[in-house]
PDB file of C-alpha atoms in Angstrom:
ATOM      1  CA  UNK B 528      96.294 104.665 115.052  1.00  0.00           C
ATOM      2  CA  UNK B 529      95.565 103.070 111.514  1.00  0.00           C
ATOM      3  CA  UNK B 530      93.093 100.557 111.292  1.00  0.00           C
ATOM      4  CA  UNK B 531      93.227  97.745 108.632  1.00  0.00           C
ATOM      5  CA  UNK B 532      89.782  96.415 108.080  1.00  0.00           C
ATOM      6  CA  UNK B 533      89.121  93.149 105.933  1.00  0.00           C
ATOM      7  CA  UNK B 534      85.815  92.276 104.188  1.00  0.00           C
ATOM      8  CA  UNK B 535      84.981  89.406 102.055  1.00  0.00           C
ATOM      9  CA  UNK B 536      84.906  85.690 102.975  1.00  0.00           C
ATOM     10  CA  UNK B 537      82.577  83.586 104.153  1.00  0.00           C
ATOM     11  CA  UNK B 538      82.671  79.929 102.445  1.00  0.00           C
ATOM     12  CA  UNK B 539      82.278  78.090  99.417  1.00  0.00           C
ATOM     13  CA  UNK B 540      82.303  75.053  97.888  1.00  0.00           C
ATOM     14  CA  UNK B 541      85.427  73.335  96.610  1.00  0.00           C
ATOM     15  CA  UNK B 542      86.340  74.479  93.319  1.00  0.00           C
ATOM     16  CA  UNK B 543      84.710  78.120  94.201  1.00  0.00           C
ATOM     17  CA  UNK B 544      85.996  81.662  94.512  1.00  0.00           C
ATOM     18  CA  UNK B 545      85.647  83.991  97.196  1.00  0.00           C
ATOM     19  CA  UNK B 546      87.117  87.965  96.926  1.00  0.00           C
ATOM     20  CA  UNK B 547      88.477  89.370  99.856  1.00  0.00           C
ATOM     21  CA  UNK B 548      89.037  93.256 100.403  1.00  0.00           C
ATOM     22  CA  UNK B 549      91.414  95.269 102.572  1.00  0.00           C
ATOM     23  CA  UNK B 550      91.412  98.562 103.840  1.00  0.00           C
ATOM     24  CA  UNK B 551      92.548 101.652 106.169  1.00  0.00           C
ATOM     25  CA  UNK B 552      90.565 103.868 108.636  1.00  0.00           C
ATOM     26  CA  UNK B 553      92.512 106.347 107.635  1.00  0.00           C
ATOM     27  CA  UNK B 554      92.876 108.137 104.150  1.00  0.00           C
ATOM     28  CA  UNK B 555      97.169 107.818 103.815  1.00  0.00           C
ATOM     29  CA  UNK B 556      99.279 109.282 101.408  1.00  0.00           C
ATOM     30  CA  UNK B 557     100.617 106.198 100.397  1.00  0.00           C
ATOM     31  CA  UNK B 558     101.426 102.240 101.408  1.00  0.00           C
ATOM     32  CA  UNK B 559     104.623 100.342 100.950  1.00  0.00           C
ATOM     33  CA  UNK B 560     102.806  97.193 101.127  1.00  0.00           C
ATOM     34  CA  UNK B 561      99.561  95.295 101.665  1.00  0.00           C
ATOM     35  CA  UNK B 562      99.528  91.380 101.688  1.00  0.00           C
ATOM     36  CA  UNK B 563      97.523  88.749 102.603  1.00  0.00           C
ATOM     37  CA  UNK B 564      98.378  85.893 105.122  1.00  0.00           C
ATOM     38  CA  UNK B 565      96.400  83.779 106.426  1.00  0.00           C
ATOM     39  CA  UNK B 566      95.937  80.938 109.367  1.00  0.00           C
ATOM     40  CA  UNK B 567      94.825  77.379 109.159  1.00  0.00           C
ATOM     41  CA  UNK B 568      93.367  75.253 112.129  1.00  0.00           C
ATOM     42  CA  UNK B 569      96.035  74.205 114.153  1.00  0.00           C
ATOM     43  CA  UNK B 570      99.161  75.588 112.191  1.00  0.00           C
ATOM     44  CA  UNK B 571     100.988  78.798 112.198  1.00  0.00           C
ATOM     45  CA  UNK B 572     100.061  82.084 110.483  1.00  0.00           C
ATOM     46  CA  UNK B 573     101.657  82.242 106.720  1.00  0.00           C
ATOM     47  CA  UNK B 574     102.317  84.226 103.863  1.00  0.00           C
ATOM     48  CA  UNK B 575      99.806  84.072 101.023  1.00  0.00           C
ATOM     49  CA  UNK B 576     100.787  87.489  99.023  1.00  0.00           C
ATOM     50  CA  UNK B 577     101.752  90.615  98.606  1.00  0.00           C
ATOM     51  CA  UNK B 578     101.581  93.586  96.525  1.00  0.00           C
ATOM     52  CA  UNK B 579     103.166  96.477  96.980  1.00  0.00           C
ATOM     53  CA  UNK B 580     102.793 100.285  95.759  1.00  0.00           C
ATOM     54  CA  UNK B 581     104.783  99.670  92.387  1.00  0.00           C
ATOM     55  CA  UNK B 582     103.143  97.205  91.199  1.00  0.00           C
ATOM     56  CA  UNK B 583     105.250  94.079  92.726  1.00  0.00           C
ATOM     57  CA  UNK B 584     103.938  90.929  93.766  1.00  0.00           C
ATOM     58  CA  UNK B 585     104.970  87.864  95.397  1.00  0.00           C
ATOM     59  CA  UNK B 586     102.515  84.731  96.172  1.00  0.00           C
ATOM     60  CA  UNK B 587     103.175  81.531  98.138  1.00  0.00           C
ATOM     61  CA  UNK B 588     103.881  78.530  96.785  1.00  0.00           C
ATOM     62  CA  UNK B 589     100.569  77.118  97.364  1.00  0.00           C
ATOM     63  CA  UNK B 590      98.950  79.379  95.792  1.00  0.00           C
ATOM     64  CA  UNK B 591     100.073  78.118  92.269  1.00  0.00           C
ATOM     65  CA  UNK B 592      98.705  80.386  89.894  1.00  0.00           C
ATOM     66  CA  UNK B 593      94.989  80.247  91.794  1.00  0.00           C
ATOM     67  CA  UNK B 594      94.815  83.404  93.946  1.00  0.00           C
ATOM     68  CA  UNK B 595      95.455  87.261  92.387  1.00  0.00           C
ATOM     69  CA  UNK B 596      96.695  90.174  94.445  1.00  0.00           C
ATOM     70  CA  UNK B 597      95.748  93.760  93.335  1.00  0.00           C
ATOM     71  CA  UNK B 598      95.529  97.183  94.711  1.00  0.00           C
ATOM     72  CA  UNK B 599      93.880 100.786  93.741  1.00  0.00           C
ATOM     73  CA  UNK B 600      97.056 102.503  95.381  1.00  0.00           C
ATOM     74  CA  UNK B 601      94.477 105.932  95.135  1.00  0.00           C
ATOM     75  CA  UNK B 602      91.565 103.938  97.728  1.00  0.00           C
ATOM     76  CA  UNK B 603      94.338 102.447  99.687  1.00  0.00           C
ATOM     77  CA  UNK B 604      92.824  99.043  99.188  1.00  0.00           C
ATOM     78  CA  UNK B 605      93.983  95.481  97.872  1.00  0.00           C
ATOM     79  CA  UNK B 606      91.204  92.600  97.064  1.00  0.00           C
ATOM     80  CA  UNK B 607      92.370  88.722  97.160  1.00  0.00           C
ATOM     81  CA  UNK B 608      90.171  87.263  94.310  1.00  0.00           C
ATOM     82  CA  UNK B 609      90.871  83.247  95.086  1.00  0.00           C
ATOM     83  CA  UNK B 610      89.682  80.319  92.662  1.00  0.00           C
ATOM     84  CA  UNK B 611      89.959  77.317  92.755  1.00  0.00           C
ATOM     85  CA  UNK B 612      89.652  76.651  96.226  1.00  0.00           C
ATOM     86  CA  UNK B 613      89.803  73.854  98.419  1.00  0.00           C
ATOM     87  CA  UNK B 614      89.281  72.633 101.664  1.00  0.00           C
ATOM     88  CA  UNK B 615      93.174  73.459 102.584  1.00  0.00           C
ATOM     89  CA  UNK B 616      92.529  77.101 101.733  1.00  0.00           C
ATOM     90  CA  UNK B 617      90.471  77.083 104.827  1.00  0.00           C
ATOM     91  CA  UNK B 618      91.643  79.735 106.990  1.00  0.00           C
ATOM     92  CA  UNK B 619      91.544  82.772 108.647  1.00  0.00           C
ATOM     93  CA  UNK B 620      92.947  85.789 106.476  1.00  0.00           C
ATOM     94  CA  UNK B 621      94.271  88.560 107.339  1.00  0.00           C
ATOM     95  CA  UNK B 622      95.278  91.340 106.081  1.00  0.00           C
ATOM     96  CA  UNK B 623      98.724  93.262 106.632  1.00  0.00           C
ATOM     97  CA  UNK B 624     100.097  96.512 105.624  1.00  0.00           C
ATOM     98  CA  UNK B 625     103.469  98.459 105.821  1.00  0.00           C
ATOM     99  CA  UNK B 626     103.358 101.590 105.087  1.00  0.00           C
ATOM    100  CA  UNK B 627     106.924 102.484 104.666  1.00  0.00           C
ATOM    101  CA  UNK B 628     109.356 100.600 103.040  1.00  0.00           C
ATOM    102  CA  UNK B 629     112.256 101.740 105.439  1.00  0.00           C
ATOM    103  CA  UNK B 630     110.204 100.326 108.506  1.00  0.00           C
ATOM    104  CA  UNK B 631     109.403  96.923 108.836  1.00  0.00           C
ATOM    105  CA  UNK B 632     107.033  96.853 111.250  1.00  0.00           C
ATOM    106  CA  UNK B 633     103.228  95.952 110.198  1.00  0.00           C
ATOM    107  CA  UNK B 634      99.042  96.392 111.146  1.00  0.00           C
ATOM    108  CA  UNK B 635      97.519  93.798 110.955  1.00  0.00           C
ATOM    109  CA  UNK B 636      93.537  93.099 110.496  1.00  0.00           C
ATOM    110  CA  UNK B 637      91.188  91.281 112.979  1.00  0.00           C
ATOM    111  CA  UNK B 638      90.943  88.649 109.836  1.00  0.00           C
ATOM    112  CA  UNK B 639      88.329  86.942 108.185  1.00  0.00           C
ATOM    113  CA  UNK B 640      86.939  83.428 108.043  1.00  0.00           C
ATOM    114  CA  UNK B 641      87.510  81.600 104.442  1.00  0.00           C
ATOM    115  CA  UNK B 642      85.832  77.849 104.602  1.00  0.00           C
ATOM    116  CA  UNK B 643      86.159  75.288 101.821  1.00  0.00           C
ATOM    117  CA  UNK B 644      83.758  72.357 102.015  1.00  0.00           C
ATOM    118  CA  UNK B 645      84.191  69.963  99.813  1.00  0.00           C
TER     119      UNK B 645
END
């Protein structure tokens, strides 16, 4: 069973950055898609982005031009580099892939703790 494992985090000070990463356990031909979504206190889990083995991306509104998705399609990983952060960004993140484009089923990470103080 694939394993996604996320890295990165931890928490900053409005205004800061903070890189996540994303991997697999295992080494895979190739990925669909890996995205980010994350999980705020009290609310449901949502979309932040997603990049997928082509090249295309899609972001969340909220995100507005702060957060930028890549991917090394050859390490199987994407990184999350996030600016401009603030306290709403607080979250948990986690990290999602699909591997084929005909299935839509996804792994999921254990996720990672982003806090924003302000």
């Amino acid at each position: 069973q694939v394993q996604v494992v996320e890295s990165g985090g931890g928490s900053a000070q409005a205004g800061g950055s903070l890189r996540l990463s994303c991997g697999v356990s295992e080494r895979l031909s190739s990925i669909y898609e890996m995205g980010w979504y994350r999980q705020r206190p009290g609310a449901q889990r949502e979309f932040v982005a997603f990049c997928t083995s082509g090249g295309t991306t899609d972001y969340a509104e909220f995100v507005s031009g702060r957060f930028t998705i890549s991917r090394d399609n050859a390490k199987n990983t994407a990184l999350l580099e996030m600016n401009s952060l603030t306290p709403e960004d607080t979250a948990v993140y986690y990290c999602s892939v699909r591997i084929l484009k005909i299935r839509a089923d996804r792994i999921w990470g254990q996720g990672t703790q982003v806090t924003v103080s302000s």
